[in-house]
Short mmCIF file of C-alpha atoms in Angstrom, two decimals:
data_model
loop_
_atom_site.label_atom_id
_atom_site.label_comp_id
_atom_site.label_asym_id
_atom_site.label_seq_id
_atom_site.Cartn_x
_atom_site.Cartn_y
_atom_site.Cartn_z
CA UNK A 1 0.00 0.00 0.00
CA UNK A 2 1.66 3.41 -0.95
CA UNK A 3 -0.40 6.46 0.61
CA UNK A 4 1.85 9.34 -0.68
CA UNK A 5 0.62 11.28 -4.22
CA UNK A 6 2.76 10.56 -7.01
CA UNK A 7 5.49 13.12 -7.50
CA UNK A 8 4.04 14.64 -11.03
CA UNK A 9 1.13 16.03 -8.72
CA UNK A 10 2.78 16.84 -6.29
CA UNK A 11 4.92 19.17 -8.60
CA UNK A 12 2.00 20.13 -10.31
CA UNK A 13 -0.13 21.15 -6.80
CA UNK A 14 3.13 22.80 -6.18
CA UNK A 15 2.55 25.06 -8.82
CA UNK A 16 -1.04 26.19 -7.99
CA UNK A 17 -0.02 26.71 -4.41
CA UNK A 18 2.19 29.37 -6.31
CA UNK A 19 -0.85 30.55 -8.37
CA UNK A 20 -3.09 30.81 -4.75
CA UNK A 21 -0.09 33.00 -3.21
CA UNK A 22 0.40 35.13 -5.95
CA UNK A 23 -2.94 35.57 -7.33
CA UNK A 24 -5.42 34.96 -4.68
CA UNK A 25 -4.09 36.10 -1.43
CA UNK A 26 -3.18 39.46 -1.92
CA UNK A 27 -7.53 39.90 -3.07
CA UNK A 28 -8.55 37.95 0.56
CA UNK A 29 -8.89 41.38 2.62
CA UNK A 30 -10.95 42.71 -0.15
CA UNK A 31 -12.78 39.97 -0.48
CA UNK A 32 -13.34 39.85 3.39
CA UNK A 33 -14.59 43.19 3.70
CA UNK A 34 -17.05 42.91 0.53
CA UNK A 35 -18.29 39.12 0.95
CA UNK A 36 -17.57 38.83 -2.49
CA UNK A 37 -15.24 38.53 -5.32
CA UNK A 38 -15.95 40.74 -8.23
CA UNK A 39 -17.25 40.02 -11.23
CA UNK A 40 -14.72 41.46 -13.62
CA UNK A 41 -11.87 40.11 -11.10
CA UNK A 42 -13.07 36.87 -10.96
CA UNK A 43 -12.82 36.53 -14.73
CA UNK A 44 -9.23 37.98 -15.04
CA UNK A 45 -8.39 35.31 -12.40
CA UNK A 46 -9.59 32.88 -14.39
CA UNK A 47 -8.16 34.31 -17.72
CA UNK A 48 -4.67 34.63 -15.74
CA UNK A 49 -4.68 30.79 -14.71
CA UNK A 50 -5.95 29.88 -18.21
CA UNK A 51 -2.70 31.53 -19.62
CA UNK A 52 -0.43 29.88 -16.78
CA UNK A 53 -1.91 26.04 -17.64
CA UNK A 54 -4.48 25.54 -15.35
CA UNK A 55 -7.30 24.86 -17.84
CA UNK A 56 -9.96 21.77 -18.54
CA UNK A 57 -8.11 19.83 -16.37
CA UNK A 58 -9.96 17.03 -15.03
CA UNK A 59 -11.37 17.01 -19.03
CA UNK A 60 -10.43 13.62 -21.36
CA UNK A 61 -8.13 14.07 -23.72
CA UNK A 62 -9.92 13.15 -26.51
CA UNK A 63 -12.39 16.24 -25.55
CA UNK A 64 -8.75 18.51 -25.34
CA UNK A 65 -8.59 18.72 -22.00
CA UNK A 66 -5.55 17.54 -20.26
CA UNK A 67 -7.16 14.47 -18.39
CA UNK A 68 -5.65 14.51 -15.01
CA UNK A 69 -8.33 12.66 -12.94
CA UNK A 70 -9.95 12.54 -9.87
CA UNK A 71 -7.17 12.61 -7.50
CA UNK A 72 -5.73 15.47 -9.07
CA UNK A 73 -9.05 17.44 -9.34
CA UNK A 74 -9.31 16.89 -5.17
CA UNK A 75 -5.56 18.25 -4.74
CA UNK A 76 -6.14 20.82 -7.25
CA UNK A 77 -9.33 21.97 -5.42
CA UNK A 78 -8.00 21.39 -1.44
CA UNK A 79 -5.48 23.97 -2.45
CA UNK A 80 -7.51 26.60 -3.99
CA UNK A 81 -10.09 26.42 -1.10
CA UNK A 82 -7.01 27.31 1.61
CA UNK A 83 -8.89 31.00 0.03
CA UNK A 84 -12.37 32.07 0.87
CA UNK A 85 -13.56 32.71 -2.55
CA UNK A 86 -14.29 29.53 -3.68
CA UNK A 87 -12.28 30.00 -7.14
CA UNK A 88 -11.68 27.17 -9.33
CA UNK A 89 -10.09 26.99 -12.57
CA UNK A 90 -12.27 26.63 -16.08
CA UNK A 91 -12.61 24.91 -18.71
CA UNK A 92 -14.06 21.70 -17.54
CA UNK A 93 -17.78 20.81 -17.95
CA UNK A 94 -20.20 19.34 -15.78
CA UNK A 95 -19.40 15.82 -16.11
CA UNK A 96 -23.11 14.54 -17.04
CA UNK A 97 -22.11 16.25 -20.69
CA UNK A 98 -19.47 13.36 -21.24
CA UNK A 99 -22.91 11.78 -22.39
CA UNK A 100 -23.66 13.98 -24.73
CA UNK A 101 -24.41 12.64 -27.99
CA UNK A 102 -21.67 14.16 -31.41
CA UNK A 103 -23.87 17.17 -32.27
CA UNK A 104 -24.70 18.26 -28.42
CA UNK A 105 -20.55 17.79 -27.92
CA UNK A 106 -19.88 20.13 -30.44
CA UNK A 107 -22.73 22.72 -29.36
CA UNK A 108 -22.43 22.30 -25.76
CA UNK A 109 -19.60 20.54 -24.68
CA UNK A 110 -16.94 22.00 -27.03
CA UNK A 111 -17.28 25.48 -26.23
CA UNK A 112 -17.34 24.98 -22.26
CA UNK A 113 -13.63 23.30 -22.90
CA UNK A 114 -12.71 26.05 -25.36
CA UNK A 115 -13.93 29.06 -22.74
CA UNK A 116 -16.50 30.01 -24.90
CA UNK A 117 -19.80 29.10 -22.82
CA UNK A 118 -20.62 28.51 -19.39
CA UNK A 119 -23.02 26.24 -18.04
CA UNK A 120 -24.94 25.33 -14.69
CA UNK A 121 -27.11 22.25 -13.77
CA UNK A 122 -30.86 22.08 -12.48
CA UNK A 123 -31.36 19.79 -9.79
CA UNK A 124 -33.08 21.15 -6.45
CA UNK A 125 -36.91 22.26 -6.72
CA UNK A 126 -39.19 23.89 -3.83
CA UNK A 127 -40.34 20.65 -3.04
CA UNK A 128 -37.48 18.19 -3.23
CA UNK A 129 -33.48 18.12 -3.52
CA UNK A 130 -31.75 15.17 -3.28
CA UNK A 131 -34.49 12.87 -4.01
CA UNK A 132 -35.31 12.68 -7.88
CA UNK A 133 -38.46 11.17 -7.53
CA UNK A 134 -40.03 13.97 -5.62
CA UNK A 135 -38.99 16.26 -8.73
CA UNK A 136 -42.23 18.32 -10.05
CA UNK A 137 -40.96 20.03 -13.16
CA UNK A 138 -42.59 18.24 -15.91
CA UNK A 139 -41.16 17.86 -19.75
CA UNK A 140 -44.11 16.68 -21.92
CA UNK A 141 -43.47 15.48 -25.82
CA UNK A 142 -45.10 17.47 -28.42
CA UNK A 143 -44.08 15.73 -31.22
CA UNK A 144 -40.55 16.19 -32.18
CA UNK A 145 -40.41 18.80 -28.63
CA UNK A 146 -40.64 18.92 -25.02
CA UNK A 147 -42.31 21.55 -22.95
CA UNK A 148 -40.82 21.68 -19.73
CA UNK A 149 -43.04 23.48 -16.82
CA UNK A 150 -41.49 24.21 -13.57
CA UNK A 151 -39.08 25.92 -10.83
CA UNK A 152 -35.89 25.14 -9.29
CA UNK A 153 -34.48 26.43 -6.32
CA UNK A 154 -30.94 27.23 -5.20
CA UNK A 155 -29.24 27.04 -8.56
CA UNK A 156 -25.53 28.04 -8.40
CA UNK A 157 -23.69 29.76 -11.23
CA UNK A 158 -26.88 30.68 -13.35
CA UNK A 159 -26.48 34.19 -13.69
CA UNK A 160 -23.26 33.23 -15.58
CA UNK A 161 -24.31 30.21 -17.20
CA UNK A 162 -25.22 30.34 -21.02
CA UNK A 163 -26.98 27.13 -20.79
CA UNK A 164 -28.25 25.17 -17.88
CA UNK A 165 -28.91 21.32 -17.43
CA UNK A 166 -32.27 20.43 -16.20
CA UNK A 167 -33.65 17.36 -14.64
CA UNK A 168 -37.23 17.12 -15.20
CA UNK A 169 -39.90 14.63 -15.08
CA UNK A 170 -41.45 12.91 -18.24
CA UNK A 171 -42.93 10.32 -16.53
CA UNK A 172 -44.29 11.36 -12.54
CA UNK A 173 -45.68 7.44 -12.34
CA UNK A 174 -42.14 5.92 -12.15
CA UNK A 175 -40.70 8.20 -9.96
CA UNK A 176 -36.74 8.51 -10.04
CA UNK A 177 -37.19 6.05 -13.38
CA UNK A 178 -38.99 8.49 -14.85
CA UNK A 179 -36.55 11.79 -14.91
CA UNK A 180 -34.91 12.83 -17.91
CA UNK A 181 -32.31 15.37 -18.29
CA UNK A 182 -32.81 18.53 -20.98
CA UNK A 183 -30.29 21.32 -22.01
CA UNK A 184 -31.81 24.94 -22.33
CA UNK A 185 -30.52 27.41 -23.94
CA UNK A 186 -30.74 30.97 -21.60
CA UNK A 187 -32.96 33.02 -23.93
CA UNK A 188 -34.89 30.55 -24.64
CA UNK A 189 -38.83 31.65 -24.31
CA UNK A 190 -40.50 30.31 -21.20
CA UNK A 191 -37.36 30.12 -19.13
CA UNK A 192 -35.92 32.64 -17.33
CA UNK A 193 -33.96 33.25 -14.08
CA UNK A 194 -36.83 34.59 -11.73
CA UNK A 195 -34.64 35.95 -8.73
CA UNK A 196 -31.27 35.79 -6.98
CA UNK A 197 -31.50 33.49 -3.05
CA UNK A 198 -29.30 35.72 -0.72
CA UNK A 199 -27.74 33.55 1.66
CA UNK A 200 -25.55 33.50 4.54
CA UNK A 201 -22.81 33.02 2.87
CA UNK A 202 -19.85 34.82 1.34
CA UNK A 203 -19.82 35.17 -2.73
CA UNK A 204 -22.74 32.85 -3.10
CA UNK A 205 -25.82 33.62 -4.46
CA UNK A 206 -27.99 31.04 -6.25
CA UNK A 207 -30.92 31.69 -8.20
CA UNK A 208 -34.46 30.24 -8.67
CA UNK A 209 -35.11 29.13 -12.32
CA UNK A 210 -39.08 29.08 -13.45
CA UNK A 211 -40.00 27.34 -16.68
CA UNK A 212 -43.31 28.02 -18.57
CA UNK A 213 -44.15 26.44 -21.52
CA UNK A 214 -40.47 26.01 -22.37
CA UNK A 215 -40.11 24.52 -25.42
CA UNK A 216 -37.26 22.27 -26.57
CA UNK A 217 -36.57 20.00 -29.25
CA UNK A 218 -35.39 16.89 -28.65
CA UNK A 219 -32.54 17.03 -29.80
CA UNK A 220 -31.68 18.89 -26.70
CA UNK A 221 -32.38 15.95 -24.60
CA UNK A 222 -29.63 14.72 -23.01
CA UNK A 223 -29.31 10.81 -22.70
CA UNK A 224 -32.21 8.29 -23.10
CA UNK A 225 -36.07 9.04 -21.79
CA UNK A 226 -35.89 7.75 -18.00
CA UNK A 227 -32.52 7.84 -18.04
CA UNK A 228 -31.59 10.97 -16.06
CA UNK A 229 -30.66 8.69 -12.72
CA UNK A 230 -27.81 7.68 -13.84
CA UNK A 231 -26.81 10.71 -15.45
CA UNK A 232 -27.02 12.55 -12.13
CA UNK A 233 -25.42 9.77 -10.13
CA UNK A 234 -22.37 10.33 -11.95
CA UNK A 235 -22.83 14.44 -11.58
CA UNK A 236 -23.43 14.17 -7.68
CA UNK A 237 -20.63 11.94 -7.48
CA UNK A 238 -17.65 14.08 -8.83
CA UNK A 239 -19.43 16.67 -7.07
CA UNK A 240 -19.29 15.12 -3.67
CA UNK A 241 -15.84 14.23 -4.24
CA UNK A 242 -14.88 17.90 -5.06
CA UNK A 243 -16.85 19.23 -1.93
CA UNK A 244 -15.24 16.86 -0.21
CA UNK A 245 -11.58 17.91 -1.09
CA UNK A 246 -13.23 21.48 -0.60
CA UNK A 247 -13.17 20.75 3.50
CA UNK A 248 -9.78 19.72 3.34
CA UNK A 249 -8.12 22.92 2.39
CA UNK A 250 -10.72 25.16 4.81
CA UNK A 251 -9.70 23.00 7.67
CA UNK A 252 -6.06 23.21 6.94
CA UNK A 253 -5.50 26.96 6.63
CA UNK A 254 -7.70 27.03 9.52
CA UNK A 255 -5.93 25.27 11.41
CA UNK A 256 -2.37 27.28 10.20
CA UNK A 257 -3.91 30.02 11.19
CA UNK A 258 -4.82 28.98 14.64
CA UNK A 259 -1.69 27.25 15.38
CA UNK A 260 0.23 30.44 14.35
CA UNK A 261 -1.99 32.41 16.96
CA UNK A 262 -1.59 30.21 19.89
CA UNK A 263 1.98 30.43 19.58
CA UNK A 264 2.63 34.41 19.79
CA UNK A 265 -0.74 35.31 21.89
CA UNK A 266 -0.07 35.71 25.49
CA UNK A 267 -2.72 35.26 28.00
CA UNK A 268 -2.00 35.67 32.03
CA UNK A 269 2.05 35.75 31.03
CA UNK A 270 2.01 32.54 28.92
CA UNK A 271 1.41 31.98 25.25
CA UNK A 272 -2.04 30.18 24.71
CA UNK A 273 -0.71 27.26 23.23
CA UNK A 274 0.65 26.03 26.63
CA UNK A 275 -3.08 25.85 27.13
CA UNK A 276 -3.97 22.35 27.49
CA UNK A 277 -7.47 23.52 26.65
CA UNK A 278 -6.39 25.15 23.25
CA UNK A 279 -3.90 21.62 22.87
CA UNK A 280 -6.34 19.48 23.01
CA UNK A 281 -8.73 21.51 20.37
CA UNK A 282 -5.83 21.69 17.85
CA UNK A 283 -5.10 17.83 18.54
CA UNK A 284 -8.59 16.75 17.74
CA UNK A 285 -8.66 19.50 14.52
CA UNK A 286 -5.54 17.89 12.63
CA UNK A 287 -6.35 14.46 13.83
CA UNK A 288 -9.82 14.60 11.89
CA UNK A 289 -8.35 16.56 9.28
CA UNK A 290 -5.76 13.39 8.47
CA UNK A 291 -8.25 11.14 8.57
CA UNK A 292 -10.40 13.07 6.36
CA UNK A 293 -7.79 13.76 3.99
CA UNK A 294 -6.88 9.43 3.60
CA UNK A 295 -10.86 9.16 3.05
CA UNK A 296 -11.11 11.74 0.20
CA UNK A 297 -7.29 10.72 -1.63
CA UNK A 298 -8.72 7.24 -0.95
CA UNK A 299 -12.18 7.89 -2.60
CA UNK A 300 -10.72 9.75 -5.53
CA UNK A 301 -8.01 7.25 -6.46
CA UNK A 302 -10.68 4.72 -6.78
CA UNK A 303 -12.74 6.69 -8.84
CA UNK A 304 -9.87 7.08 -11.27
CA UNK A 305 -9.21 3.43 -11.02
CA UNK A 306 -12.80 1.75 -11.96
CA UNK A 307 -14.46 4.62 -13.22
CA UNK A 308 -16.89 5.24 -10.34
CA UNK A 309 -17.58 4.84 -6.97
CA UNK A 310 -20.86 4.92 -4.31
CA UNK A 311 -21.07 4.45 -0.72
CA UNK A 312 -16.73 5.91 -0.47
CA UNK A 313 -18.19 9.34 -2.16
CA UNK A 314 -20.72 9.47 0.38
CA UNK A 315 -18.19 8.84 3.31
CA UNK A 316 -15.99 10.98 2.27
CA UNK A 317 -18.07 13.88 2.10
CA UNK A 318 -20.00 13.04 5.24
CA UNK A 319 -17.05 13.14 7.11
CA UNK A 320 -14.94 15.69 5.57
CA UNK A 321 -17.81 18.07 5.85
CA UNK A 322 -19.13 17.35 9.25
CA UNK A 323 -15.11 17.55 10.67
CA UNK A 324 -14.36 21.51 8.67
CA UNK A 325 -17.37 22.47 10.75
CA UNK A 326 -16.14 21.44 13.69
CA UNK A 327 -12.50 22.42 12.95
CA UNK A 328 -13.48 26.11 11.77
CA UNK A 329 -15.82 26.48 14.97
CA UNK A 330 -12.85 25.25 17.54
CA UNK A 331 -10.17 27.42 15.64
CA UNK A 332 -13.27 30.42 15.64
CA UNK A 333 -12.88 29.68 19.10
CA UNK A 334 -9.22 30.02 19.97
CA UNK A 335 -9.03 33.18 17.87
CA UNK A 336 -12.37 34.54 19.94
CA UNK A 337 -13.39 38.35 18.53
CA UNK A 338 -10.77 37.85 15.89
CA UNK A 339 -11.59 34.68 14.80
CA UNK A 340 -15.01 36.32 14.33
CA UNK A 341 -13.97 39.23 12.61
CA UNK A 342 -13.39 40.34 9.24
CA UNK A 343 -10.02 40.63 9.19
CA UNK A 344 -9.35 37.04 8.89
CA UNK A 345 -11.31 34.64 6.85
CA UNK A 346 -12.18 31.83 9.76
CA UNK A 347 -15.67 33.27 9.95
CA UNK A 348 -15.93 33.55 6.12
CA UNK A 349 -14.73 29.70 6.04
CA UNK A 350 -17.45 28.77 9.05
CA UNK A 351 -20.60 30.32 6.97
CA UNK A 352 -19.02 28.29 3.92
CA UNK A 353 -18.58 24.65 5.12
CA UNK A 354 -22.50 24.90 6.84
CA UNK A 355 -23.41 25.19 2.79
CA UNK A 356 -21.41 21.90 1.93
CA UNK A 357 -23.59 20.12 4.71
CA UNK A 358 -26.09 20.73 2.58
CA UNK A 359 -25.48 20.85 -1.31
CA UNK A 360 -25.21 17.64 -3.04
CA UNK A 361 -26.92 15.52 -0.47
CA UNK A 362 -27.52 16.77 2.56
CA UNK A 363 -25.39 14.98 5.96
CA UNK A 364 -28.57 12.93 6.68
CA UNK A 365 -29.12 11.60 3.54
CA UNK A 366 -25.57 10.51 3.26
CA UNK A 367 -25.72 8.46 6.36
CA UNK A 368 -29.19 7.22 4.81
CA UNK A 369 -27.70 5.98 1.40
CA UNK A 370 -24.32 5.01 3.27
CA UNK A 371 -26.83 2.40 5.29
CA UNK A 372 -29.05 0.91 2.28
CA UNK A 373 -26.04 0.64 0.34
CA UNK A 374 -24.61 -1.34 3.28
CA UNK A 375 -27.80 -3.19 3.72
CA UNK A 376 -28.14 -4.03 -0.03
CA UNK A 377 -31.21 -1.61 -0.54
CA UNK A 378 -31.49 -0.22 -4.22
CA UNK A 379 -31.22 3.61 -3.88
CA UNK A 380 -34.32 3.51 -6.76
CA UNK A 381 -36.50 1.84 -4.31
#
């Protein structure tokens, strides 16, 4: 068994470390004091790494990406989220368009790749997130269309998107065997983005997407009728795997920041890290954060081996969620008012990780799946 990452990553991670440090850092007490990244900054950033290499890399090859994997994906992001403004690098489309048929590739896929488009996917409703049978939006044929009626809730990235993936119902009687996944155009009549979701959090607001009489044709469909489980078991995966790797670089600059604090502030004559109190904390905060780390490198590599994996996505982001909260609130803690303040980005970091609780499966339905698939229970049923 050989647990270290193979030395061409670790070069390579090497080099975005550089890119965080140069780039990203010197924007953080800006970003603090806003709760946001600019627009127009954000997309220099990204024009900055495309120019330095860091483009379309978790895409195949064959789509001319530069097909680094999982693993690399969760390195790539654990660095990048050491900052508070959730910045990742372009280029590389949600993974559900892999199954996108020649023509759909060209019009959709292509240009993500190439910088050209942007897209977001459709998932949560009013009613319903992580279960796909309880999704209402309907897509009815109408001959060689679909009209697709409907609202979904909490959509990230729409206001920038120039296309968005939708899951939508075209057959309510067969529950999660009856979703099927659509691509719509933004301009497209009947669909429109119908108001921004402020949130507690820093740099994130998602949208709520309504769809009236949306009409597509179907050659905008994406996979077969009934098909769109599958298609967004493979999406949620790589997603949990990312969030996952996400919680790994919060906890870690966290927890450099708190070490770094303990050692020079003085309390009653001593520094606090001769606290046992404060010890203890900062014991239990890297301890979880190792075995967090092994979980999500393990969960990754496996993906990249067999193409896919269930109940060690799940894990992995049940855990390495659940341990950033607790690591951000005991290094909130040993900070106290400054921990809370702007002027560092522990508090930005503690709003964050209560969203990844949440998005792509909430911590409850992880344990949920995590036992059926342990029991042998079908997800479907």
């Amino acid at each position: 068994m050989d647990f270290s990452v193979p030395d061409e990553l670790s070069l390579f991670v090497e080099s975005v470390r550089r890119f965080r440090e140069k780039e990203l850092m010197p924007l953080e007490q800006d970003f603090l004091r806003a709760g946001r990244l600019d627009p127009v900054v954000r997309t220099a950033l990204e024009e900055t790494a495309r120019k330095q290499g860091f483009w379309a890399l978790e895409v195949p090859e064959e789509h001319g990406g530069q097909g680094l994997g999982a693993l690399a994906a969760c390195l790539v992001a654990e660095e990048l989220f050491k900052h508070p403004a959730m910045f990742e690098f372009g280029g590389s489309p949600e993974p559900v368009l892999y199954h996108a048929g020649p023509e759909q590739r060209e019009r959709y896929l292509q240009p993500i790749v190439e910088g050209a488009k942007r897209c977001c996917y459709a998932f949560t409703e009013p009613g319903g997130g992580s279960d796909l049978a309880a999704i209402r939006t309907t897509a009815t044929r109408d001959g060689n269309s679909w009209v697709i009626n409907g609202t979904k809730t909490f959509i990230s990235g729409a206001e920038r998107a120039d296309f968005v993936i939708v899951f939508a119902t075209t057959d309510r009687e067969l529950g999660a065997r009856g979703v099927t996944c659509f691509l719509v155009d933004k301009g497209t009549p009947g669909f429109q983005l119908s108001r921004p979701i402020p949130t507690m959090g820093d740099d994130w607001e998602p949208y709520e997407l309504s769809f009236e009489h949306c009409v597509v044709p179907d050659g905008q469909r994406l996979g077969d009728v009934g098909k769109g489980w599958s298609l967004a078991e493979d999406q949620l995966t790589h997603g949990r795997l990312k969030i996952a790797a996400y919680q790994l670089g919060i906890a870690q600059r966290c927890i450099d920041i708190a070490v770094e604090w303990a050692k020079n502030r003085v309390t009653w004559g001593k520094p606090l890290a001769t606290r046992q109190a404060v010890q203890w904390m900062l014991a239990d905060s890297v301890t979880e954060l190792e075995a967090a780390r092994m979980m999500v490198y393990r969960a990754a590599w496996l993906y990249d081996e067999r193409g896919s994996v269930g109940r060690e996505a799940f894990m992995a982001k049940l855990f390495a969620t659940e341990m950033a909260q607790r690591v951000t609130d005991r290094c909130l803690q040993i900070l106290g008012g400054l921990g809370y303040s702007r002027e560092l980005p522990i508090q930005s970091f503690y709003r964050q990780v209560r969203l990844w609780r949440i998005g792509h499966g909430t911590a409850e339905i992880h344990r949920w799946m995590i036992a059926r698939d342990l029991l042998g229970v079908s997800a479907r049923d």
